[in-house]
Amino acid sequence: MQYSVPPNETARIYPSFKRRIAFAAGGLLAILIRIATAHRRAVLASNQKDAPLFFYEPYGMGDIIALQPLILSFLGSGRKVILAAKPAWAEIIPPHPAFTFLPVSPAYTAYDASKKYRGFFKSACNLAKSLQEHAAGTEGIDVRGDVRSIIILYLSGCGSVRTLPRYYTANDCRVMPFAAHRVQLLRGVSRRIANAAFAPPGTYLKRPNLAHLLPAAGVIPDYRRIGLVPLTPWEGKRWIPELWRETILRLRVEGFAPVIFCGPEETDAALTAVGSNDLNLECREAKSVRSWVALLAKCSSIITVNTGPMHIADALDKPLVVVEGSSRLPLWAPEGEHAYVVHHQDVAGCAPCHQVGSVTKCRRRCMALVRPEEVMHALEEVLRKDK
């Protein structure tokens, strides 16, 4: 993996005072629920023989891809594992007789800010009730350090809960000491390696692998075909349309055939995001994780913002150029030897940051610092390494 500029591995995200207060209140609530449910959860745990591990990860595709190695390591050691996550991510974990996938879509994970947190406790109780059949007496694991997840795991009946000491994957708010058993926080590493803090000592987690979603006969990529992934749910992490457009024109001059990839019913948004409505570009919609794998595998390389499909491309070990702005690095960076992250967080000053609410007022300043010529140089480097 290569960076245009070495990342600041010790950089902190400083949450607002309002957010810290809300997180502290959530931590106090988690403590109260932990105490109030302690006896019932202990009884449920005593009824379990070789209690399964219960993972609650209600967010994005990249989260589940990064979680895959940890889940597979437990399955390989003979443990039963249950994962509660969004229905679309079910295919990311290969089928296994000791693995159970539970589809959940809590409202507070919506990217629409107006849907977040409204009636959270009522929603959490309803969600926990639906999870109790599988979660009761298990060992709950929250790999995010998110007090909302901790609350849901206790309400679901998990006998014990492990978490990070802070919400390290997002906003750096601290988890109160007694809210759950806190594992060691590994800094300056990828999300995969950070997740290793929950594995038994000495466990090595392999990189994520999505080969089980490839056709049995394999896929032969087209050298001229360059996949472009411009969309991400966070507006502040999108590259500037004019810069995408210039890059597309440069690719065509070099003899490449760029093609845009996006999610279902996102074609118009994707074409607008790259400023190419008049360039007669091919745009393909991926309907599922499996279809993302099929589309990306046919390309010689991928140019993308930091979003879920980037992690798919990395898991397929594709030559990969990532246009990066505000994500915490190397936590959310790809790991493949054919990956190149172009960023200027050293100049932006305010990065990394948590892309919600008023953060987008910076108008993607850190994204605008990345220039098309840098992306083309990075593409040349990853293609050269792949030969």
Coordinates of C-alpha atoms in Angstrom, one line a residue:
M1 CA 0.0 0.0 0.0
Q2 CA 1.3 3.4 -0.9
Y3 CA 0.4 7.0 0.1
S4 CA 1.0 10.2 -1.8
V5 CA 1.7 11.7 1.7
P6 CA 2.4 9.6 4.8
P7 CA -0.7 9.8 7.1
N8 CA -0.7 11.2 10.6
E9 CA -1.4 8.0 12.5
T10 CA -1.9 9.8 15.8
A11 CA -4.4 12.3 14.5
R12 CA -7.5 12.8 16.7
I13 CA -11.1 13.6 15.8
Y14 CA -12.4 16.2 18.3
P15 CA -16.2 15.8 18.7
S16 CA -18.4 18.8 19.6
F17 CA -19.4 19.5 23.2
K18 CA -23.0 18.5 22.4
R19 CA -21.9 15.2 20.9
R20 CA -19.6 14.5 24.0
I21 CA -22.5 15.2 26.3
A22 CA -24.9 12.9 24.4
F23 CA -22.3 10.1 24.3
A24 CA -21.6 10.5 28.1
A25 CA -25.4 10.3 28.7
G26 CA -25.5 7.1 26.6
G27 CA -22.6 5.7 28.6
L28 CA -24.5 6.3 31.9
L29 CA -27.6 4.7 30.4
A30 CA -25.5 1.7 29.4
I31 CA -24.2 1.3 32.9
L32 CA -27.7 1.5 34.4
I33 CA -29.0 -1.1 31.9
R34 CA -25.9 -3.3 32.6
I35 CA -26.7 -3.3 36.4
A36 CA -30.4 -3.6 36.0
T37 CA -30.2 -6.6 33.6
A38 CA -27.1 -8.3 35.3
H39 CA -29.0 -11.1 37.1
R40 CA -31.2 -12.0 34.1
R41 CA -28.2 -12.0 31.7
A42 CA -26.2 -14.2 34.1
V43 CA -29.0 -16.7 34.2
L44 CA -29.3 -16.7 30.4
A45 CA -25.5 -17.1 30.1
S46 CA -25.5 -20.1 32.5
N47 CA -28.0 -21.8 30.3
Q48 CA -25.6 -21.6 27.3
K49 CA -23.0 -24.3 26.6
D50 CA -20.0 -22.8 24.8
A51 CA -21.8 -19.4 24.4
P52 CA -21.7 -18.1 20.8
L53 CA -20.2 -14.8 19.9
F54 CA -22.8 -12.1 19.0
F55 CA -21.6 -9.3 16.7
Y56 CA -23.7 -6.2 16.2
E57 CA -22.5 -4.1 13.2
P58 CA -25.4 -2.1 11.8
Y59 CA -23.5 0.2 9.5
G60 CA -21.7 0.0 6.1
M61 CA -20.3 -2.5 3.7
G62 CA -16.7 -1.6 4.6
D63 CA -17.4 -2.3 8.2
I64 CA -18.5 -5.9 7.5
I65 CA -15.7 -6.6 5.0
A66 CA -13.2 -5.5 7.7
L67 CA -15.0 -7.7 10.2
Q68 CA -14.9 -10.8 8.0
P69 CA -11.4 -11.9 9.1
L70 CA -12.3 -11.8 12.8
I71 CA -15.5 -13.7 12.3
L72 CA -13.7 -16.4 10.2
S73 CA -10.9 -16.7 12.8
F74 CA -13.5 -17.5 15.4
L75 CA -15.4 -19.9 13.1
G76 CA -12.0 -21.6 12.4
S77 CA -11.4 -22.1 16.1
G78 CA -14.7 -23.9 16.5
R79 CA -16.8 -21.0 18.0
K80 CA -20.3 -20.3 16.9
V81 CA -20.8 -16.8 15.6
I82 CA -24.0 -14.7 15.1
L83 CA -23.8 -11.4 13.1
A84 CA -26.6 -8.8 13.1
A85 CA -26.1 -6.5 10.2
K86 CA -27.9 -4.9 7.3
P87 CA -29.5 -7.4 4.9
A88 CA -27.5 -6.3 1.9
W89 CA -24.2 -7.5 3.5
A90 CA -25.2 -11.1 4.1
E91 CA -23.0 -12.4 1.3
I92 CA -19.8 -10.9 2.7
I93 CA -19.3 -13.8 5.2
P94 CA -18.9 -17.1 3.4
P95 CA -21.4 -19.8 4.4
H96 CA -20.4 -21.8 7.4
P97 CA -22.5 -24.3 9.5
A98 CA -21.6 -22.4 12.7
F99 CA -22.5 -19.0 11.3
T100 CA -25.9 -17.2 11.6
F101 CA -26.7 -14.0 9.9
L102 CA -29.5 -11.8 11.3
P103 CA -30.8 -8.9 9.0
V104 CA -31.3 -5.6 10.9
S105 CA -31.8 -2.0 9.7
P106 CA -32.1 0.3 12.7
A107 CA -33.3 3.8 11.9
Y108 CA -30.4 5.6 13.6
T109 CA -28.0 4.3 11.0
A110 CA -29.8 6.2 8.2
Y111 CA -27.6 8.6 6.3
D112 CA -30.6 11.0 6.3
A113 CA -29.9 13.2 9.4
S114 CA -33.6 13.8 10.0
K115 CA -34.1 10.1 10.7
K116 CA -31.3 9.7 13.2
Y117 CA -31.9 9.4 16.9
R118 CA -35.6 10.1 16.7
G119 CA -37.2 7.8 19.2
F120 CA -33.9 5.9 19.6
F121 CA -34.6 4.2 22.9
K122 CA -38.0 2.9 21.7
S123 CA -36.4 1.7 18.5
A124 CA -33.5 0.1 20.5
C125 CA -35.9 -1.8 22.7
N126 CA -37.9 -3.1 19.7
L127 CA -34.7 -4.1 17.9
A128 CA -33.3 -5.8 21.1
K129 CA -36.5 -7.7 21.5
S130 CA -36.2 -9.1 17.9
L131 CA -32.6 -10.2 18.6
Q132 CA -33.2 -11.9 22.0
E133 CA -33.9 -15.3 20.6
H134 CA -30.4 -15.4 19.2
A135 CA -28.5 -13.0 21.5
A136 CA -29.7 -14.3 24.9
G137 CA -26.7 -15.6 26.9
T138 CA -24.1 -15.0 24.2
E139 CA -20.9 -13.0 24.4
G140 CA -21.7 -9.6 22.8
I141 CA -19.0 -7.8 20.7
D142 CA -19.2 -4.2 19.6
V143 CA -16.1 -3.5 17.5
R144 CA -17.0 0.3 17.1
G145 CA -17.0 1.6 20.7
D146 CA -20.5 2.8 20.2
V147 CA -22.7 3.2 23.3
R148 CA -25.9 2.7 21.3
S149 CA -24.7 -0.7 20.3
I150 CA -23.7 -1.5 23.8
I151 CA -27.2 -0.6 25.0
I152 CA -28.8 -2.8 22.4
L153 CA -26.5 -5.8 23.2
Y154 CA -27.5 -5.6 26.9
L155 CA -31.2 -5.3 26.2
S156 CA -30.8 -8.3 23.8
G157 CA -29.7 -10.4 26.8
C158 CA -26.0 -10.8 26.0
G159 CA -24.3 -12.3 29.0
S160 CA -21.3 -10.0 28.6
V161 CA -20.3 -7.2 26.2
R162 CA -16.9 -6.2 24.9
T163 CA -16.2 -2.9 23.2
L164 CA -13.5 -0.3 22.4
P165 CA -12.6 2.4 25.0
R166 CA -13.7 5.1 22.5
Y167 CA -15.8 5.5 19.4
Y168 CA -12.6 5.2 17.4
T169 CA -14.2 4.4 14.1
A170 CA -16.1 7.7 14.0
N171 CA -15.8 10.5 16.5
D172 CA -13.4 9.6 19.3
C173 CA -16.0 10.0 22.1
R174 CA -15.0 8.0 25.2
V175 CA -16.9 4.9 26.4
M176 CA -17.3 5.1 30.2
P177 CA -15.2 2.4 32.0
F178 CA -18.1 0.5 33.5
A179 CA -20.4 0.6 30.4
A180 CA -18.8 -2.6 29.1
H181 CA -15.5 -4.6 29.2
R182 CA -13.2 -2.5 27.1
V183 CA -10.4 -4.1 25.0
Q184 CA -7.1 -2.5 24.1
L185 CA -7.4 0.1 21.4
L186 CA -4.8 -0.5 18.6
R187 CA -3.9 2.8 16.9
G188 CA -2.2 3.5 13.6
V189 CA -3.5 0.3 12.0
S190 CA -6.2 -0.8 9.5
R191 CA -9.7 -1.6 10.7
R192 CA -8.9 -5.3 10.2
I193 CA -6.0 -5.1 12.6
A194 CA -7.9 -2.9 15.0
N195 CA -10.5 -5.6 15.2
A196 CA -7.8 -8.1 16.2
A197 CA -8.1 -6.7 19.7
F198 CA -11.2 -8.8 20.1
A199 CA -9.5 -12.0 19.0
P200 CA -7.7 -14.5 21.2
P201 CA -4.0 -13.5 21.9
G202 CA -1.7 -14.4 19.2
T203 CA -4.4 -14.7 16.5
Y204 CA -3.4 -13.5 13.1
L205 CA -6.2 -12.1 11.0
K206 CA -5.8 -12.6 7.2
R207 CA -6.9 -9.9 4.9
P208 CA -10.6 -9.9 3.8
N209 CA -11.3 -12.1 0.8
L210 CA -14.3 -12.2 -1.4
A211 CA -13.2 -14.9 -3.8
H212 CA -16.3 -16.9 -2.8
L213 CA -18.4 -14.4 -4.7
L214 CA -16.5 -14.8 -8.0
P215 CA -17.7 -17.1 -10.8
A216 CA -16.2 -20.6 -10.5
A217 CA -14.5 -20.1 -13.9
G218 CA -12.9 -16.9 -12.8
V219 CA -12.8 -13.4 -14.5
I220 CA -10.3 -12.1 -17.0
P221 CA -10.1 -8.3 -16.7
D222 CA -10.0 -6.0 -19.6
Y223 CA -6.8 -3.9 -19.4
R224 CA -8.4 -0.9 -21.0
R225 CA -11.4 -0.9 -18.6
I226 CA -11.0 1.5 -15.6
G227 CA -13.7 1.4 -13.0
L228 CA -14.8 4.7 -11.5
V229 CA -16.7 4.8 -8.2
P230 CA -17.6 8.4 -7.4
L231 CA -20.5 8.1 -4.9
T232 CA -20.5 7.7 -1.2
P233 CA -23.3 8.4 1.3
W234 CA -21.2 11.2 2.9
E235 CA -21.3 14.3 0.6
G236 CA -18.1 15.6 2.2
K237 CA -16.2 12.5 1.0
R238 CA -17.0 13.0 -2.7
W239 CA -14.5 14.3 -5.2
I240 CA -15.2 17.5 -7.1
P241 CA -17.1 16.9 -10.4
E242 CA -14.8 19.1 -12.5
L243 CA -11.7 17.1 -11.3
W244 CA -13.4 13.8 -12.1
R245 CA -14.2 15.1 -15.5
E246 CA -10.6 16.1 -16.2
T247 CA -9.4 12.7 -15.0
I248 CA -11.9 11.0 -17.4
L249 CA -10.6 13.0 -20.3
R250 CA -7.0 12.2 -19.4
L251 CA -7.9 8.5 -19.2
R252 CA -9.4 8.5 -22.7
V253 CA -6.3 10.3 -24.1
E254 CA -4.2 7.5 -22.6
G255 CA -6.4 4.9 -24.4
F256 CA -8.4 3.7 -21.4
A257 CA -12.1 3.0 -21.4
P258 CA -13.5 4.5 -18.1
V259 CA -16.8 3.1 -16.8
I260 CA -18.8 4.4 -13.9
F261 CA -20.2 2.1 -11.2
C262 CA -22.9 2.9 -8.7
G263 CA -25.6 1.4 -6.6
P264 CA -29.2 0.8 -7.6
E265 CA -31.0 3.8 -9.2
E266 CA -28.0 6.0 -8.7
T267 CA -27.0 6.4 -12.4
D268 CA -28.1 10.1 -12.6
A269 CA -26.4 10.9 -9.4
A270 CA -23.2 9.2 -10.4
L271 CA -23.1 11.0 -13.8
T272 CA -23.6 14.3 -12.1
A273 CA -20.9 13.5 -9.5
V274 CA -18.3 13.1 -12.2
G275 CA -19.6 16.0 -14.3
S276 CA -19.9 13.8 -17.4
N277 CA -23.5 13.9 -18.5
D278 CA -22.3 14.9 -22.0
L279 CA -19.3 12.4 -22.3
N280 CA -21.4 9.4 -23.3
L281 CA -19.9 7.3 -20.5
E282 CA -21.0 3.8 -19.7
C283 CA -22.6 3.6 -16.2
R284 CA -23.4 0.3 -14.6
E285 CA -25.5 -0.2 -11.5
A286 CA -24.6 -2.9 -8.9
K287 CA -27.7 -4.4 -7.3
S288 CA -25.8 -6.4 -4.6
V289 CA -22.4 -7.2 -3.1
R290 CA -22.1 -10.1 -5.6
S291 CA -22.8 -7.8 -8.6
W292 CA -20.2 -5.3 -7.3
V293 CA -17.7 -8.1 -7.2
A294 CA -18.5 -9.1 -10.8
L295 CA -18.3 -5.6 -12.1
L296 CA -15.1 -4.6 -10.3
A297 CA -13.4 -7.9 -11.2
K298 CA -13.7 -7.2 -15.0
C299 CA -11.6 -4.0 -14.6
S300 CA -7.9 -3.7 -14.8
S301 CA -8.0 -1.1 -12.0
I302 CA -10.3 1.1 -10.0
I303 CA -10.3 4.8 -9.2
T304 CA -12.6 5.5 -6.2
V305 CA -13.5 7.7 -3.3
N306 CA -13.3 6.0 0.2
T307 CA -16.6 4.0 0.2
G308 CA -17.8 0.5 0.5
P309 CA -17.0 -0.7 -3.0
M310 CA -13.4 0.4 -2.4
H311 CA -13.1 -2.3 0.2
I312 CA -14.5 -4.8 -2.2
A313 CA -11.9 -3.9 -4.8
D314 CA -9.2 -4.2 -2.1
A315 CA -10.5 -7.6 -1.0
L316 CA -10.2 -8.7 -4.7
D317 CA -6.6 -7.3 -4.7
K318 CA -7.4 -5.0 -7.7
P319 CA -5.0 -2.2 -8.6
L320 CA -6.7 0.6 -6.8
V321 CA -6.4 4.4 -6.6
V322 CA -8.3 6.0 -3.7
V323 CA -9.1 9.8 -3.7
E324 CA -9.1 10.5 0.0
G325 CA -10.2 13.5 2.0
S326 CA -11.2 13.2 5.6
S327 CA -11.1 9.5 6.6
R328 CA -9.0 8.4 9.5
L329 CA -5.8 6.8 8.0
P330 CA -4.7 4.1 8.0
L331 CA -7.8 2.9 9.7
W332 CA -10.0 3.2 6.6
A333 CA -7.3 2.7 4.0
P334 CA -7.0 -0.3 1.7
E335 CA -4.2 -2.8 2.5
G336 CA -3.4 -4.4 -0.8
E337 CA 0.1 -4.0 -2.4
H338 CA -1.6 -2.6 -5.5
A339 CA -3.4 0.2 -3.7
Y340 CA -2.4 3.9 -3.7
V341 CA -4.1 6.5 -1.5
V342 CA -3.9 10.1 -2.8
H343 CA -4.6 12.7 -0.1
H344 CA -3.5 16.0 1.4
Q345 CA -4.5 15.8 5.0
D346 CA -1.2 17.4 5.9
V347 CA -2.4 20.6 4.2
A348 CA -6.1 20.5 4.9
G349 CA -5.5 20.8 8.7
C350 CA -9.0 19.9 9.8
A351 CA -8.7 16.2 8.6
P352 CA -9.5 13.6 9.7
C353 CA -13.1 14.5 10.7
H354 CA -16.4 12.8 11.2
Q355 CA -18.6 13.4 8.2
V356 CA -21.9 14.4 9.7
G357 CA -23.8 17.6 10.2
S358 CA -21.9 20.8 10.0
V359 CA -18.7 19.1 8.9
T360 CA -19.7 19.5 5.2
K361 CA -19.6 23.3 5.6
C362 CA -15.9 23.0 4.7
R363 CA -17.1 22.3 1.1
R364 CA -14.8 19.3 0.6
R365 CA -11.7 21.4 0.9
C366 CA -9.5 18.4 1.5
M367 CA -11.0 16.6 -1.5
A368 CA -10.4 19.6 -3.8
L369 CA -6.7 19.5 -2.9
V370 CA -6.3 16.2 -4.8
R371 CA -5.4 16.9 -8.5
P372 CA -6.1 14.8 -11.6
E373 CA -2.4 14.6 -12.4
E374 CA -1.7 13.0 -9.0
V375 CA -4.5 10.4 -9.7
M376 CA -3.0 9.6 -13.1
H377 CA 0.4 9.1 -11.6
A378 CA -1.0 6.8 -8.9
L379 CA -2.8 4.8 -11.6
E380 CA 0.4 4.4 -13.5
E381 CA 2.1 3.2 -10.3
V382 CA -0.5 0.5 -9.4
L383 CA -0.7 -0.8 -13.0
R384 CA 3.1 -1.0 -13.1
K385 CA 3.1 -3.0 -9.9
D386 CA 0.5 -5.4 -11.2
K387 CA 2.5 -6.4 -14.2

